[in-house]
Coordinates of C-alpha atoms and ligand atoms in Angstrom, one line a residue:
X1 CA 35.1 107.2 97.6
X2 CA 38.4 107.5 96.0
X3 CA 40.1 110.3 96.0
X4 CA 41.3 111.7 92.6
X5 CA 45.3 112.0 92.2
X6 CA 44.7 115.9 92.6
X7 CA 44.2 115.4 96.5
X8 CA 47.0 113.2 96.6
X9 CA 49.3 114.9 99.4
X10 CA 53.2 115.1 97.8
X11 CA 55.7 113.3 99.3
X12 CA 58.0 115.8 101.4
X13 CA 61.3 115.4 102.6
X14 CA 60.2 114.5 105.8
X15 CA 58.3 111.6 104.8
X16 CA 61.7 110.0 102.8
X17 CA 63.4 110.6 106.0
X18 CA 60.8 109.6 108.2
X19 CA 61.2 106.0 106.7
X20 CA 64.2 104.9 109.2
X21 CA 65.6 102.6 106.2
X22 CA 66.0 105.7 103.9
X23 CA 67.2 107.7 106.7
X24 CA 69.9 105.1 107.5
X25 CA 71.1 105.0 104.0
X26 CA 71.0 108.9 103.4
X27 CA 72.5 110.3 106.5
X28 CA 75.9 108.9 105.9
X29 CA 76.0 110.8 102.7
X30 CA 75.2 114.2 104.8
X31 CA 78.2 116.1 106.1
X32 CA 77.6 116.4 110.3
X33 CA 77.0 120.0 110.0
X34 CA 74.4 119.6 107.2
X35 CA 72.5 116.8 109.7
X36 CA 72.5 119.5 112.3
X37 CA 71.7 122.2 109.9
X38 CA 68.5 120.1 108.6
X39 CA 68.0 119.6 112.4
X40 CA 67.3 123.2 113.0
X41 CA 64.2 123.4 110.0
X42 CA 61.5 122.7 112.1
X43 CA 60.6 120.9 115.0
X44 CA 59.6 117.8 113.2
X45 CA 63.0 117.9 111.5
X46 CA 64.3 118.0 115.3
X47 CA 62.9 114.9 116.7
X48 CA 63.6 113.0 114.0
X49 CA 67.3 113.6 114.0
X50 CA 68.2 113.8 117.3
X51 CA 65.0 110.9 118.1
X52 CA 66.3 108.4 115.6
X53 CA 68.9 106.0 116.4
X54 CA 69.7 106.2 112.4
X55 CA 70.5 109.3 111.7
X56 CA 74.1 109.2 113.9
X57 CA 74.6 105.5 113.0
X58 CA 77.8 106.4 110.9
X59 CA 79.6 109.9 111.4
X60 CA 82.5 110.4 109.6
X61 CA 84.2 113.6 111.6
X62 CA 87.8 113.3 109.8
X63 CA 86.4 116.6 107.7
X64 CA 85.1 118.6 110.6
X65 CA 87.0 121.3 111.0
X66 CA 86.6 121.6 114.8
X67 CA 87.6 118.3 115.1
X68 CA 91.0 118.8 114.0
X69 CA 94.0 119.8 116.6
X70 CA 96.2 122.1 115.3
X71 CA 99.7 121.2 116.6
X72 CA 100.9 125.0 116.2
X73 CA 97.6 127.0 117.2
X74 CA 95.4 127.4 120.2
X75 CA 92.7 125.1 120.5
X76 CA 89.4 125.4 118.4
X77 CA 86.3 126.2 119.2
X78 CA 85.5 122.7 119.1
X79 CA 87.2 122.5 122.5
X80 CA 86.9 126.2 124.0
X81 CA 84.2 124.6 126.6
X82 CA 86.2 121.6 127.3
X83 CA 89.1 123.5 128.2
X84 CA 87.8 126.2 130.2
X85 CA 86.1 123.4 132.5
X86 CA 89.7 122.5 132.7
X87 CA 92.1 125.2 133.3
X88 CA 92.3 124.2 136.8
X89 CA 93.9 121.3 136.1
X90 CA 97.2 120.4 134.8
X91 CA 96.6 118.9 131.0
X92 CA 98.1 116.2 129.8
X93 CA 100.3 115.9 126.8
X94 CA 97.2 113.3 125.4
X95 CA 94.5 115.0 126.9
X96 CA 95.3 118.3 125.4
X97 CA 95.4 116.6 121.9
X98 CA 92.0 114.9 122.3
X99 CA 90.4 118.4 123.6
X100 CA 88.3 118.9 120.1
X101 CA 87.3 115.7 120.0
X102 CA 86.2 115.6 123.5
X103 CA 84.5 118.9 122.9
X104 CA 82.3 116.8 120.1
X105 CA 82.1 113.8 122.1
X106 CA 80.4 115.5 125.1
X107 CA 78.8 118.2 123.2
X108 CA 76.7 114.6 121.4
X109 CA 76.6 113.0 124.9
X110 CA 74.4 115.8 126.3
X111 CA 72.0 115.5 123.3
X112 CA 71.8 111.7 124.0
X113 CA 73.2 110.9 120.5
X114 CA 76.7 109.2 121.6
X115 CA 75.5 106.1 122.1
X116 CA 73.2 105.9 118.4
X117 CA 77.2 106.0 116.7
X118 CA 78.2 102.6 115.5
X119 CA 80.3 103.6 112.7
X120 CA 83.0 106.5 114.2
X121 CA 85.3 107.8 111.3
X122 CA 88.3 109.7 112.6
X123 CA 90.9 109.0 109.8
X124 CA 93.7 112.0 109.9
X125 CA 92.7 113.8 113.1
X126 CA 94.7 113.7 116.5
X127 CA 93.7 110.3 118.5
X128 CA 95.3 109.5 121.2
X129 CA 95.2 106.4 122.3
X130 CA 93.8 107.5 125.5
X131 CA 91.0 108.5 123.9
X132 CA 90.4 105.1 122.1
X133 CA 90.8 103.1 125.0
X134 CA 87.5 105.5 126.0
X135 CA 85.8 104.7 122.6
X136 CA 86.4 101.0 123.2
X137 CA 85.8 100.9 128.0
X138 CA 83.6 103.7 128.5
X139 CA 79.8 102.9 128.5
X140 CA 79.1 105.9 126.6
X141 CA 80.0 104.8 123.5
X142 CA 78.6 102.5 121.7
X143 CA 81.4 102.2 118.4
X144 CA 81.2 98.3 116.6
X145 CA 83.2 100.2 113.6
X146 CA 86.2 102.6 114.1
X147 CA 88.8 104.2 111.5
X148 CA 91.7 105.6 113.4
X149 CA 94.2 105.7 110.0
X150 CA 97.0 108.1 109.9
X151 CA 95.8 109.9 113.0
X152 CA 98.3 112.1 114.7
X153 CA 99.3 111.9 118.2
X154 CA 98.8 108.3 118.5
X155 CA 101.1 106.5 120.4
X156 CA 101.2 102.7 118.7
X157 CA 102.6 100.9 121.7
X158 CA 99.8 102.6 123.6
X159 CA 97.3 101.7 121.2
X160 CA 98.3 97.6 120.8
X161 CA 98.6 97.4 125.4
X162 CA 94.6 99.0 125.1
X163 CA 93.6 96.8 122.7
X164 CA 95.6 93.7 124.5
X165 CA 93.9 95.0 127.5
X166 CA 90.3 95.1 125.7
X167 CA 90.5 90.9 124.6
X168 CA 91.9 90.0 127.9
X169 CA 90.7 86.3 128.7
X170 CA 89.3 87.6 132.2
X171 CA 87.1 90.6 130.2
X172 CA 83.1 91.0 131.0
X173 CA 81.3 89.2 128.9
X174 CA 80.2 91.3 125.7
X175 CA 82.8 93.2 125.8
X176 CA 84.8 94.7 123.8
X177 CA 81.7 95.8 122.1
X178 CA 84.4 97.1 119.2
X179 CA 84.2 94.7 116.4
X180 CA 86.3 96.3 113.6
X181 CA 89.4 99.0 113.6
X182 CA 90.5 100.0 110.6
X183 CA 94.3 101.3 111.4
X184 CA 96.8 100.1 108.9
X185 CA 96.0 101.5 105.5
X186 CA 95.5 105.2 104.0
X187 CA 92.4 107.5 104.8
X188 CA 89.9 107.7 102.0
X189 CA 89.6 110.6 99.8
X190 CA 86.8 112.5 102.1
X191 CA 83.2 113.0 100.3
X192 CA 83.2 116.2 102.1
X193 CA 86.3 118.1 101.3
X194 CA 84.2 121.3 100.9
X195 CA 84.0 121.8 104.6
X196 CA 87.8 122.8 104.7
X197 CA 88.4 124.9 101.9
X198 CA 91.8 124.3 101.0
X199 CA 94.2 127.6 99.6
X200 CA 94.5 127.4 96.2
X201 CA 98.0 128.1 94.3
X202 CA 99.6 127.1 91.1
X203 CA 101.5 123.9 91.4
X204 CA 105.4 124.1 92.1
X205 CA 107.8 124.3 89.1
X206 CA 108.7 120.7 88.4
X207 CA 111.1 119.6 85.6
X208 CA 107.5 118.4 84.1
X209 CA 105.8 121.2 84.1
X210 CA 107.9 123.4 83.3
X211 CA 108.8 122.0 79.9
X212 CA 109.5 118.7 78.3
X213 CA 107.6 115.8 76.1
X214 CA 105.9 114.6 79.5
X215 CA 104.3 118.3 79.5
X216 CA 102.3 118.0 76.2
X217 CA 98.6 117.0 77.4
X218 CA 98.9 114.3 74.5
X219 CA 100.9 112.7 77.2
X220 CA 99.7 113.3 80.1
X221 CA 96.0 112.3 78.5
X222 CA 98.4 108.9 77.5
X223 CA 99.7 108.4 81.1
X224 CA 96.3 109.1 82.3
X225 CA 94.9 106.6 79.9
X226 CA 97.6 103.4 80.6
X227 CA 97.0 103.9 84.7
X228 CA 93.2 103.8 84.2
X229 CA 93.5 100.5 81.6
X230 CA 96.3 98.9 84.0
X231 CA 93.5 99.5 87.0
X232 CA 90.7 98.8 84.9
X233 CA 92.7 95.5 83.7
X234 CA 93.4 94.4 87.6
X235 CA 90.1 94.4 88.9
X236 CA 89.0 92.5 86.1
X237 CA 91.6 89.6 86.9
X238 CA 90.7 89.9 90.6
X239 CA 86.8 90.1 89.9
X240 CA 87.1 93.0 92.5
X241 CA 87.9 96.7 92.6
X242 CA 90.1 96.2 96.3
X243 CA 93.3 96.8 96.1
X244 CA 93.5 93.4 99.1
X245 CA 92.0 91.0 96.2
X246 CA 94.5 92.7 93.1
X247 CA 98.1 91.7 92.1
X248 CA 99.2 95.4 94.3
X249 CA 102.3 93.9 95.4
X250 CA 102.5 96.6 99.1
X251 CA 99.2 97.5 100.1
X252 CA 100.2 99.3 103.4
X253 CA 101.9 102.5 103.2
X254 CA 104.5 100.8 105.8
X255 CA 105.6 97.6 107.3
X256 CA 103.6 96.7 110.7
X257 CA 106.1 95.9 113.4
X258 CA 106.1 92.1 115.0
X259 CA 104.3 93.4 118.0
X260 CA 101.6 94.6 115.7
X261 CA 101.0 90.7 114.8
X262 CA 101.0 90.0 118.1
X263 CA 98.3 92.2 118.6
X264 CA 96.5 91.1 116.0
X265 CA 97.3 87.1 117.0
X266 CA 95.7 88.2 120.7
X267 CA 92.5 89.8 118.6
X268 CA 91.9 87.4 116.8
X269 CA 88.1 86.6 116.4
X270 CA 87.5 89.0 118.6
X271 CA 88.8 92.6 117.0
X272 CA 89.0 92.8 113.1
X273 CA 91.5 94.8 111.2
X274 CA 92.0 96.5 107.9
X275 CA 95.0 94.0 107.7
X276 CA 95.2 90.3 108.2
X277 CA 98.2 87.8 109.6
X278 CA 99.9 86.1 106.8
X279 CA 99.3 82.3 106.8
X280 CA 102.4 81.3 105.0
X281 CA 103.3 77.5 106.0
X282 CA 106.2 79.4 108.1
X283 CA 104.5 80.7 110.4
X284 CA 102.7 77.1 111.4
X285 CA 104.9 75.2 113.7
X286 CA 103.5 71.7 112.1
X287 CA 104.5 72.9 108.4
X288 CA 107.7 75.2 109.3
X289 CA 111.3 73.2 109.0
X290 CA 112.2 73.0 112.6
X291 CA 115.2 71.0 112.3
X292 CA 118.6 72.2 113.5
X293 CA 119.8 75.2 113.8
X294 CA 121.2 77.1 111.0
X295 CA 118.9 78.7 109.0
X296 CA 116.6 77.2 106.2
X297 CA 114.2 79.0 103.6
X298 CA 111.4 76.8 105.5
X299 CA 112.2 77.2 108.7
X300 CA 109.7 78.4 111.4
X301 CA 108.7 82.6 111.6
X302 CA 106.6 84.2 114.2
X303 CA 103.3 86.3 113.4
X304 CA 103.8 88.6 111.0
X305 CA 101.3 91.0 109.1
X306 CA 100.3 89.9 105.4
X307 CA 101.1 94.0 103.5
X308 CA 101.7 92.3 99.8
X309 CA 99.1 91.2 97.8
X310 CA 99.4 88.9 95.1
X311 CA 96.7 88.7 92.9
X312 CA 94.3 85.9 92.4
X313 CA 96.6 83.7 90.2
X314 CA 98.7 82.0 93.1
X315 CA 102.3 80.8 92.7
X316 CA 103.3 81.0 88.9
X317 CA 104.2 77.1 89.1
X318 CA 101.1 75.2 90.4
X319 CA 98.8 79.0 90.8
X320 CA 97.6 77.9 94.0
X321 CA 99.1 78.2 97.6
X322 CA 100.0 75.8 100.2
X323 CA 97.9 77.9 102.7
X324 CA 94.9 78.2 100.5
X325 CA 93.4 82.1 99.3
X326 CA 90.8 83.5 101.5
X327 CA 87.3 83.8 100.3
X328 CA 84.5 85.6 101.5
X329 CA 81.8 83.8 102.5
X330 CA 83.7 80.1 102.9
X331 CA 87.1 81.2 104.9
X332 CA 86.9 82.0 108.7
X333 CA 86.6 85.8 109.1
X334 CA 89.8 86.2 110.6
X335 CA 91.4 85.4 107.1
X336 CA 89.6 88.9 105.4
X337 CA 90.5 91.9 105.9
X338 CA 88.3 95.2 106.4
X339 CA 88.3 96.7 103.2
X340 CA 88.5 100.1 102.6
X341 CA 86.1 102.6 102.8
X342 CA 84.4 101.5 106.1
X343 CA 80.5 100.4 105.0
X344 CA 78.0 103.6 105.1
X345 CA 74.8 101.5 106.1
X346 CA 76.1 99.0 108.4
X347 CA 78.1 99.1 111.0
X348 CA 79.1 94.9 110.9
X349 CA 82.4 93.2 110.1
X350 CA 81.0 91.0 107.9
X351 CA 79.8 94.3 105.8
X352 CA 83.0 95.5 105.7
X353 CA 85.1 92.7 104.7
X354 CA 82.0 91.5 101.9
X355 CA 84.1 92.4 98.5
X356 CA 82.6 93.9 95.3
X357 CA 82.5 91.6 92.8
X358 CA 81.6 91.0 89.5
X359 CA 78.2 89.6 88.9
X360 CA 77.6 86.3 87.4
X361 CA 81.3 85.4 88.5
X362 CA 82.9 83.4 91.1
X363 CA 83.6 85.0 94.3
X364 CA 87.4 87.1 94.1
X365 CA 90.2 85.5 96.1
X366 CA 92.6 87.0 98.0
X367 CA 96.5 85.8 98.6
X368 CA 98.1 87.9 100.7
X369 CA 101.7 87.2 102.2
X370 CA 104.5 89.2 105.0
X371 CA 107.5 89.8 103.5
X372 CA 109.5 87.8 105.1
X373 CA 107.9 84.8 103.7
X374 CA 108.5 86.4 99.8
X375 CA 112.0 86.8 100.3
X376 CA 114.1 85.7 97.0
X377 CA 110.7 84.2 95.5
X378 CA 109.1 87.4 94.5
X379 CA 109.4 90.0 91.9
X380 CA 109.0 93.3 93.5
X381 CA 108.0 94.9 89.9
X382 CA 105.7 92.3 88.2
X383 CA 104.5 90.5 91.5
X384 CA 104.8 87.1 90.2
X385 CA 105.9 84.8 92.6
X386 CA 106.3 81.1 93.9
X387 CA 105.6 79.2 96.8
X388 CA 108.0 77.0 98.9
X389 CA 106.6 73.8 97.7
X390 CA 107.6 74.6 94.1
X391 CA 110.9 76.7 94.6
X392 CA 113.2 76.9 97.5
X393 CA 114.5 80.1 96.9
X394 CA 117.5 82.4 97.4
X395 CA 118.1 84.6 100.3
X396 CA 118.7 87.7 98.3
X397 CA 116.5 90.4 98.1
X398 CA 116.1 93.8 97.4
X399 CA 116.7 95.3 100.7
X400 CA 120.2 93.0 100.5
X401 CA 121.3 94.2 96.9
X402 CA 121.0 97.6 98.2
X403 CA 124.1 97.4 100.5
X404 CA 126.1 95.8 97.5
X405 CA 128.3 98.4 94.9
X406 CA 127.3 99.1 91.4
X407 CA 130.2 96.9 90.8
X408 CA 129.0 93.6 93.2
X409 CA 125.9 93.9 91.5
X410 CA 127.1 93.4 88.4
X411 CA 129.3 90.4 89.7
X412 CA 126.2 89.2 91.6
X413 CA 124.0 89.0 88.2
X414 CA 127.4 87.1 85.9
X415 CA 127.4 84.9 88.7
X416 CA 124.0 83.9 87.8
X417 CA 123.9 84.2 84.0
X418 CA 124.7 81.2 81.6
X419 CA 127.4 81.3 78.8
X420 CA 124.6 82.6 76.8
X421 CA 124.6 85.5 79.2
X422 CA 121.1 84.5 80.2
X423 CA 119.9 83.7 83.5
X424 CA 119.9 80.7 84.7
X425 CA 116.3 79.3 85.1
X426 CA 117.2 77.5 87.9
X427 CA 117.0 80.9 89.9
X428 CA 113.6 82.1 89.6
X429 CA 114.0 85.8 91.8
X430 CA 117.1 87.9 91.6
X431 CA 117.6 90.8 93.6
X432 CA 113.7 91.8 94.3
X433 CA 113.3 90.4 90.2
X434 CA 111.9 87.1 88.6
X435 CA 114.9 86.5 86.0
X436 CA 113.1 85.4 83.5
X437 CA 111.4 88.9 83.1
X438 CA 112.1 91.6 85.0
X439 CA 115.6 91.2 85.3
X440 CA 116.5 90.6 81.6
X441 CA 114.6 94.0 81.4
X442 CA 116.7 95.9 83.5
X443 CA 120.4 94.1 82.2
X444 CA 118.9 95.2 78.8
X445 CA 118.9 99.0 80.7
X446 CA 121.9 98.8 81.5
X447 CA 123.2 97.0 78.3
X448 CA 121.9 100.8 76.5
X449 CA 123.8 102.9 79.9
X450 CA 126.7 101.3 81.1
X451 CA 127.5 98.9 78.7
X452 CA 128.4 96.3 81.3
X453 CA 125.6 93.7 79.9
X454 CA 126.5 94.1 76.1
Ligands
ZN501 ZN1 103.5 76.5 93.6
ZN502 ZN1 104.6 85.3 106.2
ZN503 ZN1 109.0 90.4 87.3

C-alpha cells in the first residue's frame, strides 16, 4: 500500500550531505571550522565528515586564524603542540615559520584526513618552501591543486630548485602527484573574511575625502559606474570574465624573473601554473633572427613568462598572431593558464584552466606576451599592439623614456612628428604609446600645461 505524503519522512541535512556529490559541492563553501563544528552534532555527523573522502577534498586555510604566523608575536595556538614537542631542538629559521601550519597538518594527519585534500589553499600565509617541497615528496599528502600566492617567508629560489627537483627526468613514476600551483597572481578576496574580524576605523584623510568635486557621491557613484561598464564591456569582447582572456595589459602584480621561465620550461606538462611561457616567434630558435651579432628587433630571447594580456583582437594590423591564441579545449594545456580562483569541486588542471564563457559563443581566446617581446610595439595605456610580421618596431620604451629629461622628451617626440606636428605613422609605439592615439592625447596635455606642443 502506498503510503500517503503525511508519512513521508522530511529530508534532513544529513541526507543532502550524505549524498557524496552534494557533499563535494557544499563543503568547499563551509569555512574549516564550520566543517568541524557540524562534525561535533552528532555521531552520524562524525563519520560522515571525517569518513568521507569529500568533505576535505578542497580546504582553503588562507582565513584560519591559527594558520597565520605572526612575524612579531609568539606562535599561535595552532602550533603550541608542535612546538613544545620541539623545544629540544634547535628551530630553524623555516621550520619556525611553518610551525602553525604543521600544527594543522598533523593535527589532520592523526584524524586520517590529510590525505582526502586535493585542493590545499594557503594564499597569504607563511610557506616556506620547505614546507612545500613536503606538500609535493611526502606520502602524506595527497595535494593535485596548490595556491601558494603572496605567501610570506617563501624563499623563490628555494621554491623553483624543489620544484626542479620534483620533474627531475630520473623521478618515480607518478610522481609529482602535484598537478597545478598557483603562485604568480594575487590571492582572491576570501569567502570567509568573518573568521578574522578586521578593526574597524574611519579611513585616513585623503585630499578626496576630505573635500573636493571627486568627494560628492554623484561622482564617486560616476566613477563607480564607468569601472563597472569598462569591466562589463571587456569581458564582453573577450567572451570571458578572466582577466588572462581580457585586453588587461599586466596581469601579474610583478615581473617573473628568467629563472622563473626556466622553471616553468623544466615543468612543462608536468606542473601547471597560474602563468604561462610567452610563445612569441623570439623565443623559437627556428623563427628568431639569428644572424650576426648586433642586435635585431627579431632576434632570438630565452624563456620568458607571458604577464601582459592582450585581448582577443590580436595585432591591430592583421588581428591575429604569428604564434597563434591559445584556446581551451584545442591548444596543448601547457598554452593555458590556471585561472583564478582555484575550482571548488575539482581538484583537475583541466578544471582550472576551463574558462567561463558566454553561451551560444565561440570559445574566448587568449594572447598573452613577456615584455620583452612588446617592446616599442605596444601601448602601455590602450594595449593595442602589433606583431613583428607587420611592424618592426622601435627600441624605445617606457622604462627607456624614463631616464630621458622633460626636455629630451620633448626633443624625442619633434624628432618624430611631421611638419604638420603630427606623428609620423610610420612609427606605430612611442615611448610605452601607439602615436596615432595615445600619444596625441598626452602632446594635447601638455599642449594645455607647458605649452611646448602648441
Ligand atoms: Zn600583424
Ligand atoms: Zn616573449
Ligand atoms: Zn594607445
Amino acid at each position: 500500500m502506498a503510503s500517503s505524503s503525511n508519512d513521508a519522512t522530511p529530508t534532513t541535512l544529513f541526507d543532502l550531505l550524505n549524498n557524496s556529490l552534494l557533499l563535494r559541492t557544499i563543503t568547499p563553501h563551509l569555512p574549516v571550522a564550520s566543517l568541524f563544528a557540524l562534525a561535533r552534532v552528532s555521531k552520524s555527523f562524525f563519520d560522515l565528515i571525517t569518513n568521507s573522502p569529500d568533505a576535505f577534498r578542497y580546504l582553503d586555510l588562507s582565513a584560519v586564524r591559527s594558520a597565520a604566523a605572526p612575524s612579531h608575536k609568539p606562535l599561535d595556538s595552532g602550533a603550541i603542540t608542535w612546538r613544545a614537542e620541539r623545544m629540544d631542538e634547535a628551530l630553524t629559521e623555516d621550520e619556525f615559520y611553518s610551525g602553525p601550519l604543521r600544527g594543522i597538518f598533523s593535527k589532520l594527519q592523526r584524524r586520517n584526513l590529510l590525505k582526502n585534500v586535493y585542493t590545499l589553499v594557503l594564499d597569504g600565509l607563511s610557506v616556506p618552501a620547505d614546507l612545500v617541497r613536503e606538500i609535493i615528496a611526502e606520502d602524506r599528502f595527497n595535494v593535485r591543486i596548490l595556491s601558494i600566492r603572496e605567501c610570506t617567508h617563501l624563499n623563490e629560489r628555494k621554491l623553483m630548485q624543489v620544484l626542479k627537483y620534483a620533474v627531475r627526468p630520473t623521478r618515480p613514476s607518478g610522481s609529482p602527484r602535484l598537478k597545478g600551483l598557483y603562485v604568480f597572481g594575487s590571492k582572491d578576496p576570501s569567502p570567509f573574511t568573518d573568521a578574522i574580524p578586521k578593526p574597524q576605523r574611519s579611513p585616513p584623510r585623503t585630499p578626496e575625502n576630505i573635500g573636493g568635486v571627486m568627494a560628492s557621491q554623484g561622482a564617486q557613484i560616476g566613477a563607480e559606474w564607468n569601472q563597472k561598464s569598462s569591466e562589463a564591456l571587456n569581458t564582453a569582447l573577450a567572451r570571458s570574465e578572466h582577466k588572462w582572456y581580457q585586453t588587461a595589459g599586466r596581469v601579474l602584480h610583478r615581473r617573473p624573473s628568467p629563472e622563473w621561465a626556466e622553471t616553468l620550461k623544466a615543468c612543462e606538462g608536468i606542473i601547471y601554473f597560474d602563468a604561462v611561457l610567452c610563445r612569441g616567434p623570439r623565443h623559437d630558435i627556428e623563427t628568431a633572427y639569428t644572424q650576426g651579432s648586433t642586435p635585431h628587433p627579431k632576434s632570438f630571447l630565452g624563456p620568458a613568462v607571458a604577464n601582459v594580456a592582450l585581448g582577443p583582437t590580436g595585432c591591430q594590423s592583421c588581428h591575429s598572431c604569428p604564434e597563434g591564441p591559445a584556446i581551451f579545449g584545442k591548444s596543448p594545456a601547457t598554452h593555458l593558464p590556471l585561472l583564478s580562483p582555484p575550482p571548488l569541486c575539482s581538484s583537475t588542471v583541466q578544471a582550472a584552466q576551463r574558462p567561463s564563457s558566454v553561451p551560444g559563443s565561440p570559445p574566448p581566446i587568449l594572447i598573452a606576451r613577456c615584455e620583452e617581446c612588446l617592446r616599442g610595439r605596444w601601448c602601455e595605456r590602450c594595449n593595442k599592439w602589433w606583431d613583428e610580421d607587420c611592424y618592426f618596431g622601435s627600441t624605445s620604451s617606457n622604462a627607456a623614456a624614463m631616464t630621458l629629461t622633460a626636455m629630451q622628451q620633448a626633443e624625442q617626440l619633434q624628432s618624430i612628428t611631421n611638419e604638420n606636428g603630427q606623428p609620423s605613422k610610420n612609427i606605430k609605439v612611442h615611448m610605452g604609446l601607439c602615436t596615432a592615439q595615445c600619444l596625441v592625447g598626452e602632446m594635447m596635455a601638455g599642449a594645455g600645461s607647458a605649452g611646448m606642443w602648441g
